PDB file of C-alpha atoms and ligand atoms in Angstrom:
ATOM      1  CA  MET A  18     119.806 141.906  79.929  1.00 93.00           C
ATOM      2  CA  GLU A  19     121.139 144.249  77.254  1.00 98.00           C
ATOM      3  CA  ARG A  20     122.112 143.257  73.735  1.00 98.00           C
ATOM      4  CA  SER A  21     124.630 144.834  71.395  1.00 98.00           C
ATOM      5  CA  LEU A  22     125.548 144.373  67.779  1.00 98.00           C
ATOM      6  CA  VAL A  23     129.297 143.860  67.530  1.00 99.00           C
ATOM      7  CA  LEU A  24     131.218 144.023  64.260  1.00 98.00           C
ATOM      8  CA  VAL A  25     134.817 143.055  63.693  1.00 99.00           C
ATOM      9  CA  LYS A  26     135.293 145.477  60.781  1.00 98.00           C
ATOM     10  CA  PRO A  27     137.306 144.708  57.632  1.00 98.00           C
ATOM     11  CA  ASP A  28     140.601 145.805  59.158  1.00 98.00           C
ATOM     12  CA  GLY A  29     140.106 143.487  62.132  1.00 98.00           C
ATOM     13  CA  VAL A  30     139.278 140.619  59.752  1.00 98.00           C
ATOM     14  CA  GLN A  31     142.222 141.266  57.485  1.00 98.00           C
ATOM     15  CA  ARG A  32     144.541 141.541  60.483  1.00 98.00           C
ATOM     16  CA  ALA A  33     143.328 138.221  61.900  1.00 98.00           C
ATOM     17  CA  LEU A  34     141.943 139.845  65.038  1.00 98.00           C
ATOM     18  CA  ILE A  35     138.497 138.157  65.036  1.00 98.00           C
ATOM     19  CA  GLY A  36     139.648 135.712  67.684  1.00 98.00           C
ATOM     20  CA  GLU A  37     141.151 138.467  69.833  1.00 98.00           C
ATOM     21  CA  VAL A  38     137.828 140.400  69.847  1.00 98.00           C
ATOM     22  CA  ILE A  39     135.775 137.273  70.676  1.00 98.00           C
ATOM     23  CA  ALA A  40     138.251 136.221  73.366  1.00 98.00           C
ATOM     24  CA  ARG A  41     137.979 139.565  75.132  1.00 98.00           C
ATOM     25  CA  LEU A  42     134.202 139.601  75.043  1.00 98.00           C
ATOM     26  CA  GLU A  43     134.013 136.018  76.295  1.00 98.00           C
ATOM     27  CA  ARG A  44     136.574 136.656  79.019  1.00 97.00           C
ATOM     28  CA  ARG A  45     134.531 139.734  80.156  1.00 98.00           C
ATOM     29  CA  GLY A  46     131.608 137.397  80.767  1.00 98.00           C
ATOM     30  CA  LEU A  47     129.384 138.437  77.920  1.00 98.00           C
ATOM     31  CA  ARG A  48     127.314 135.787  76.200  1.00 98.00           C
ATOM     32  CA  LEU A  49     127.291 135.165  72.492  1.00 98.00           C
ATOM     33  CA  VAL A  50     123.806 135.185  70.942  1.00 98.00           C
ATOM     34  CA  ALA A  51     124.539 135.107  67.164  1.00 98.00           C
ATOM     35  CA  ALA A  52     127.431 135.336  64.720  1.00 98.00           C
ATOM     36  CA  LYS A  53     127.947 135.384  60.964  1.00 98.00           C
ATOM     37  CA  PHE A  54     130.815 136.185  58.594  1.00 98.00           C
ATOM     38  CA  ILE A  55     129.531 138.329  55.754  1.00 98.00           C
ATOM     39  CA  GLN A  56     130.420 140.726  52.970  1.00 98.00           C
ATOM     40  CA  VAL A  57     128.431 143.871  53.795  1.00 98.00           C
ATOM     41  CA  SER A  58     126.305 145.290  50.941  1.00 98.00           C
ATOM     42  CA  LYS A  59     126.351 148.973  50.168  1.00 98.00           C
ATOM     43  CA  GLN A  60     122.653 149.070  51.130  1.00 98.00           C
ATOM     44  CA  LEU A  61     123.259 147.552  54.591  1.00 98.00           C
ATOM     45  CA  ALA A  62     126.206 149.824  55.175  1.00 98.00           C
ATOM     46  CA  GLU A  63     124.171 152.883  54.256  1.00 98.00           C
ATOM     47  CA  THR A  64     121.290 151.901  56.544  1.00 98.00           C
ATOM     48  CA  HIS A  65     123.643 151.071  59.411  1.00 98.00           C
ATOM     49  CA  TYR A  66     125.533 154.354  59.157  1.00 98.00           C
ATOM     50  CA  ALA A  67     122.534 156.517  58.060  1.00 98.00           C
ATOM     51  CA  ILE A  68     123.145 158.836  61.024  1.00 97.00           C
ATOM     52  CA  HIS A  69     126.515 159.840  59.546  1.00 98.00           C
ATOM     53  CA  LYS A  70     125.218 160.603  56.025  1.00 98.00           C
ATOM     54  CA  GLY A  71     126.435 163.985  54.833  1.00 97.00           C
ATOM     55  CA  LYS A  72     129.478 164.069  57.178  1.00 98.00           C
ATOM     56  CA  ALA A  73     132.929 164.459  55.646  1.00 98.00           C
ATOM     57  CA  PHE A  74     133.990 160.934  56.535  1.00 97.00           C
ATOM     58  CA  TYR A  75     130.766 159.230  55.367  1.00 98.00           C
ATOM     59  CA  GLU A  76     131.906 158.080  51.894  1.00 98.00           C
ATOM     60  CA  GLY A  77     135.178 156.711  53.297  1.00 98.00           C
ATOM     61  CA  LEU A  78     133.232 154.964  56.038  1.00 98.00           C
ATOM     62  CA  ILE A  79     130.938 153.185  53.585  1.00 98.00           C
ATOM     63  CA  SER A  80     133.835 152.114  51.370  1.00 98.00           C
ATOM     64  CA  TYR A  81     135.786 150.909  54.420  1.00 98.00           C
ATOM     65  CA  ILE A  82     132.954 148.803  55.863  1.00 98.00           C
ATOM     66  CA  THR A  83     132.232 147.206  52.452  1.00 98.00           C
ATOM     67  CA  SER A  84     135.897 146.694  51.523  1.00 97.00           C
ATOM     68  CA  ALA A  85     136.287 143.141  52.926  1.00 97.00           C
ATOM     69  CA  PRO A  86     134.156 140.749  55.013  1.00 98.00           C
ATOM     70  CA  VAL A  87     133.086 141.558  58.574  1.00 98.00           C
ATOM     71  CA  MET A  88     132.374 139.282  61.527  1.00 98.00           C
ATOM     72  CA  ALA A  89     128.905 140.321  62.740  1.00 99.00           C
ATOM     73  CA  MET A  90     127.822 139.207  66.176  1.00 99.00           C
ATOM     74  CA  VAL A  91     125.258 139.805  68.902  1.00 99.00           C
ATOM     75  CA  TRP A  92     126.489 139.732  72.524  1.00 98.00           C
ATOM     76  CA  GLU A  93     124.374 140.106  75.662  1.00 98.00           C
ATOM     77  CA  GLY A  94     124.738 140.555  79.378  1.00 97.00           C
ATOM     78  CA  PRO A  95     123.922 142.925  82.216  1.00 97.00           C
ATOM     79  CA  ASN A  96     125.258 146.379  81.250  1.00 98.00           C
ATOM     80  CA  ALA A  97     126.379 144.943  77.942  1.00 98.00           C
ATOM     81  CA  ILE A  98     126.224 148.289  76.088  1.00 98.00           C
ATOM     82  CA  ALA A  99     128.618 150.068  78.437  1.00 98.00           C
ATOM     83  CA  ALA A 100     130.783 147.036  79.031  1.00 98.00           C
ATOM     84  CA  ILE A 101     131.332 146.302  75.322  1.00 98.00           C
ATOM     85  CA  ARG A 102     132.051 149.916  74.417  1.00 98.00           C
ATOM     86  CA  GLN A 103     134.558 150.032  77.231  1.00 98.00           C
ATOM     87  CA  THR A 104     136.218 146.864  75.923  1.00 98.00           C
ATOM     88  CA  MET A 105     136.350 148.446  72.477  1.00 98.00           C
ATOM     89  CA  GLY A 106     137.657 151.851  73.683  1.00 98.00           C
ATOM     90  CA  SER A 107     136.847 155.333  72.415  1.00 98.00           C
ATOM     91  CA  THR A 108     136.132 155.903  68.758  1.00 98.00           C
ATOM     92  CA  ARG A 109     139.470 157.647  68.267  1.00 98.00           C
ATOM     93  CA  PRO A 110     142.145 155.078  69.065  1.00 98.00           C
ATOM     94  CA  THR A 111     144.497 157.735  70.518  1.00 98.00           C
ATOM     95  CA  GLU A 112     141.786 158.554  73.062  1.00 98.00           C
ATOM     96  CA  ALA A 113     140.964 154.933  73.898  1.00 98.00           C
ATOM     97  CA  ALA A 114     141.827 153.701  77.368  1.00 98.00           C
ATOM     98  CA  PRO A 115     144.970 151.618  77.659  1.00 98.00           C
ATOM     99  CA  GLY A 116     144.008 147.964  77.580  1.00 98.00           C
ATOM    100  CA  SER A 117     141.062 148.537  75.305  1.00 98.00           C
ATOM    101  CA  LEU A 118     140.987 146.952  71.809  1.00 98.00           C
ATOM    102  CA  ARG A 119     141.260 150.224  69.981  1.00 98.00           C
ATOM    103  CA  HIS A 120     144.153 151.336  72.177  1.00 98.00           C
ATOM    104  CA  ASP A 121     145.947 148.069  71.850  1.00 98.00           C
ATOM    105  CA  PHE A 122     145.442 147.476  68.139  1.00 98.00           C
ATOM    106  CA  ALA A 123     144.588 150.685  66.289  1.00 98.00           C
ATOM    107  CA  LEU A 124     145.901 154.139  65.414  1.00 98.00           C
ATOM    108  CA  GLU A 125     143.290 155.867  63.253  1.00 98.00           C
ATOM    109  CA  VAL A 126     139.604 156.621  63.659  1.00 98.00           C
ATOM    110  CA  GLY A 127     138.977 155.360  60.122  1.00 97.00           C
ATOM    111  CA  ARG A 128     140.574 152.005  60.959  1.00 98.00           C
ATOM    112  CA  ASN A 129     139.281 151.410  64.463  1.00 98.00           C
ATOM    113  CA  LEU A 130     138.596 147.672  64.156  1.00 98.00           C
ATOM    114  CA  THR A 131     135.178 147.230  65.722  1.00 98.00           C
ATOM    115  CA  HIS A 132     131.642 148.487  66.023  1.00 98.00           C
ATOM    116  CA  ALA A 133     129.435 148.218  69.114  1.00 98.00           C
ATOM    117  CA  SER A 134     125.970 149.663  69.685  1.00 98.00           C
ATOM    118  CA  ASP A 135     125.897 152.861  71.737  1.00 98.00           C
ATOM    119  CA  SER A 136     122.533 152.541  73.538  1.00 98.00           C
ATOM    120  CA  VAL A 137     120.031 149.858  74.512  1.00 98.00           C
ATOM    121  CA  GLU A 138     117.616 151.198  71.881  1.00 98.00           C
ATOM    122  CA  ASN A 139     120.243 151.242  69.131  1.00 98.00           C
ATOM    123  CA  GLY A 140     121.345 147.802  70.212  1.00 98.00           C
ATOM    124  CA  ALA A 141     117.881 146.447  69.574  1.00 98.00           C
ATOM    125  CA  SER A 142     117.460 148.216  66.217  1.00 98.00           C
ATOM    126  CA  GLU A 143     120.921 147.233  64.999  1.00 98.00           C
ATOM    127  CA  VAL A 144     120.404 143.588  65.967  1.00 98.00           C
ATOM    128  CA  ALA A 145     117.121 143.664  64.018  1.00 98.00           C
ATOM    129  CA  LEU A 146     118.868 145.241  61.052  1.00 98.00           C
ATOM    130  CA  TRP A 147     121.721 142.710  60.876  1.00 98.00           C
ATOM    131  CA  PHE A 148     120.073 139.474  62.069  1.00 98.00           C
ATOM    132  CA  LYS A 149     116.847 137.638  61.396  1.00 98.00           C
ATOM    133  CA  PRO A 150     115.036 136.605  64.578  1.00 98.00           C
ATOM    134  CA  GLU A 151     115.743 132.902  63.886  1.00 98.00           C
ATOM    135  CA  GLU A 152     119.482 133.597  63.781  1.00 98.00           C
ATOM    136  CA  LEU A 153     119.441 134.645  67.479  1.00 98.00           C
ATOM    137  CA  VAL A 154     120.162 131.754  69.824  1.00 98.00           C
ATOM    138  CA  ASN A 155     118.560 131.585  73.266  1.00 95.00           C
ATOM    139  CA  TRP A 156     120.652 129.288  75.424  1.00 95.00           C
ATOM    140  CA  ASN A 157     121.640 128.574  79.000  1.00 91.00           C
ATOM    141  CA  ARG A 158     125.263 128.922  79.864  1.00 95.00           C
ATOM    142  CA  GLU A 159     126.282 126.933  82.921  1.00 94.00           C
ATOM    143  CA  ILE A 160     128.629 129.642  84.251  1.00 95.00           C
ATOM    144  CA  ASP A 161     126.038 132.415  84.088  1.00 95.00           C
ATOM    145  CA  GLU A 162     125.149 132.306  87.778  1.00 95.00           C
ATOM    146  CA  TRP A 163     128.809 133.108  88.567  1.00 96.00           C
ATOM    147  CA  ILE A 164     128.854 136.158  86.279  1.00 97.00           C
ATOM    148  CA  PHE A 165     125.246 137.512  86.251  1.00 96.00           C
ATOM    149  CA  GLU A 166     123.953 138.437  89.705  1.00 94.00           C
ATOM    150  CA  LYS A 167     120.406 137.573  88.701  1.00 85.00           C
TER     151      LYS A 167
HETATM  152  P1  LIG B  13     131.692 154.456  67.170  1.00 79.94           P
HETATM  153  O1  LIG B  13     132.143 153.466  66.105  1.00 79.94           O
HETATM  154  O2  LIG B  13     132.709 154.476  68.276  1.00 79.94           O
HETATM  155  O3  LIG B  13     130.299 154.185  67.652  1.00 79.94           O
HETATM  156  P2  LIG B  13     130.619 156.691  65.717  1.00 79.94           P
HETATM  157  O4  LIG B  13     129.314 156.032  65.773  1.00 79.94           O
HETATM  158  O5  LIG B  13     130.700 158.156  66.169  1.00 79.94           O
HETATM  159  O6  LIG B  13     131.743 155.896  66.526  1.00 79.94           O
HETATM  160  O7  LIG B  13     131.169 156.733  64.237  1.00 79.94           O
HETATM  161  C1  LIG B  13     131.056 155.539  63.438  1.00 79.94           C
HETATM  162  C2  LIG B  13     132.335 155.325  62.722  1.00 79.94           C
HETATM  163  O8  LIG B  13     132.577 156.372  61.825  1.00 79.94           O
HETATM  164  C3  LIG B  13     133.599 155.269  63.612  1.00 79.94           C
HETATM  165  O9  LIG B  13     133.821 153.998  64.188  1.00 79.94           O
HETATM  166  C4  LIG B  13     134.678 155.652  62.692  1.00 79.94           C
HETATM  167  C5  LIG B  13     133.982 156.653  61.768  1.00 79.94           C
HETATM  168  N1  LIG B  13     134.185 158.034  62.192  1.00 79.94           N
HETATM  169  C6  LIG B  13     133.547 158.694  63.192  1.00 79.94           C
HETATM  170  N2  LIG B  13     134.005 159.937  63.345  1.00 79.94           N
HETATM  171  C7  LIG B  13     134.936 160.107  62.385  1.00 79.94           C
HETATM  172  C8  LIG B  13     135.829 161.148  62.004  1.00 79.94           C
HETATM  173  N3  LIG B  13     135.774 162.335  62.615  1.00 79.94           N
HETATM  174  N4  LIG B  13     136.688 160.894  61.004  1.00 79.94           N
HETATM  175  C9  LIG B  13     136.766 159.730  60.368  1.00 79.94           C
HETATM  176  N5  LIG B  13     135.959 158.691  60.703  1.00 79.94           N
HETATM  177  C10 LIG B  13     135.083 158.855  61.664  1.00 79.94           C
HETATM  178 MG1  LIG B  14     128.494 154.467  66.723  1.00 79.94          MG
END
């Protein structure tokens, strides 16, 4: 079972698209593990996006992600990393597949609505960065046997 951090970024929150993002992940069959609505600190933003430090878009990225609250979540499921990034669509909305969130709701890379972890390892480290262990809920979902093969 893979886990991903998912953020509805400030533009998604301001545009009232939190429900749309959650609905698509639920409909896909992914299972919610944790959720919180928070104002991101500069320190958390800088740690989360440390890999992009020094790039031309870095300062804009930090001010964007700290500009309004975000909905931070953890979702899990078999192949969750690939499935969630497919549901989000490519980083650049104009390259995102039709039907994906970024295709359907965004135009610019700097206002691309969501974040999702890009590997199993980064999923684990991002979940640990954004959530305390006690905020993660282990639960049985009755429909799981009809979505998860094992
Ligand atoms: P993703 O969010 O799809 O994982 P990423 O990790 O490469 O993409 O970059 C993180 C965010 O940084 C991305 O969602 C938007 C911003 N970003 C990336 N490349 C950019 C660029 N060339 N210009 C402006 N913003 C960019
Ligand atoms: Mg990324």
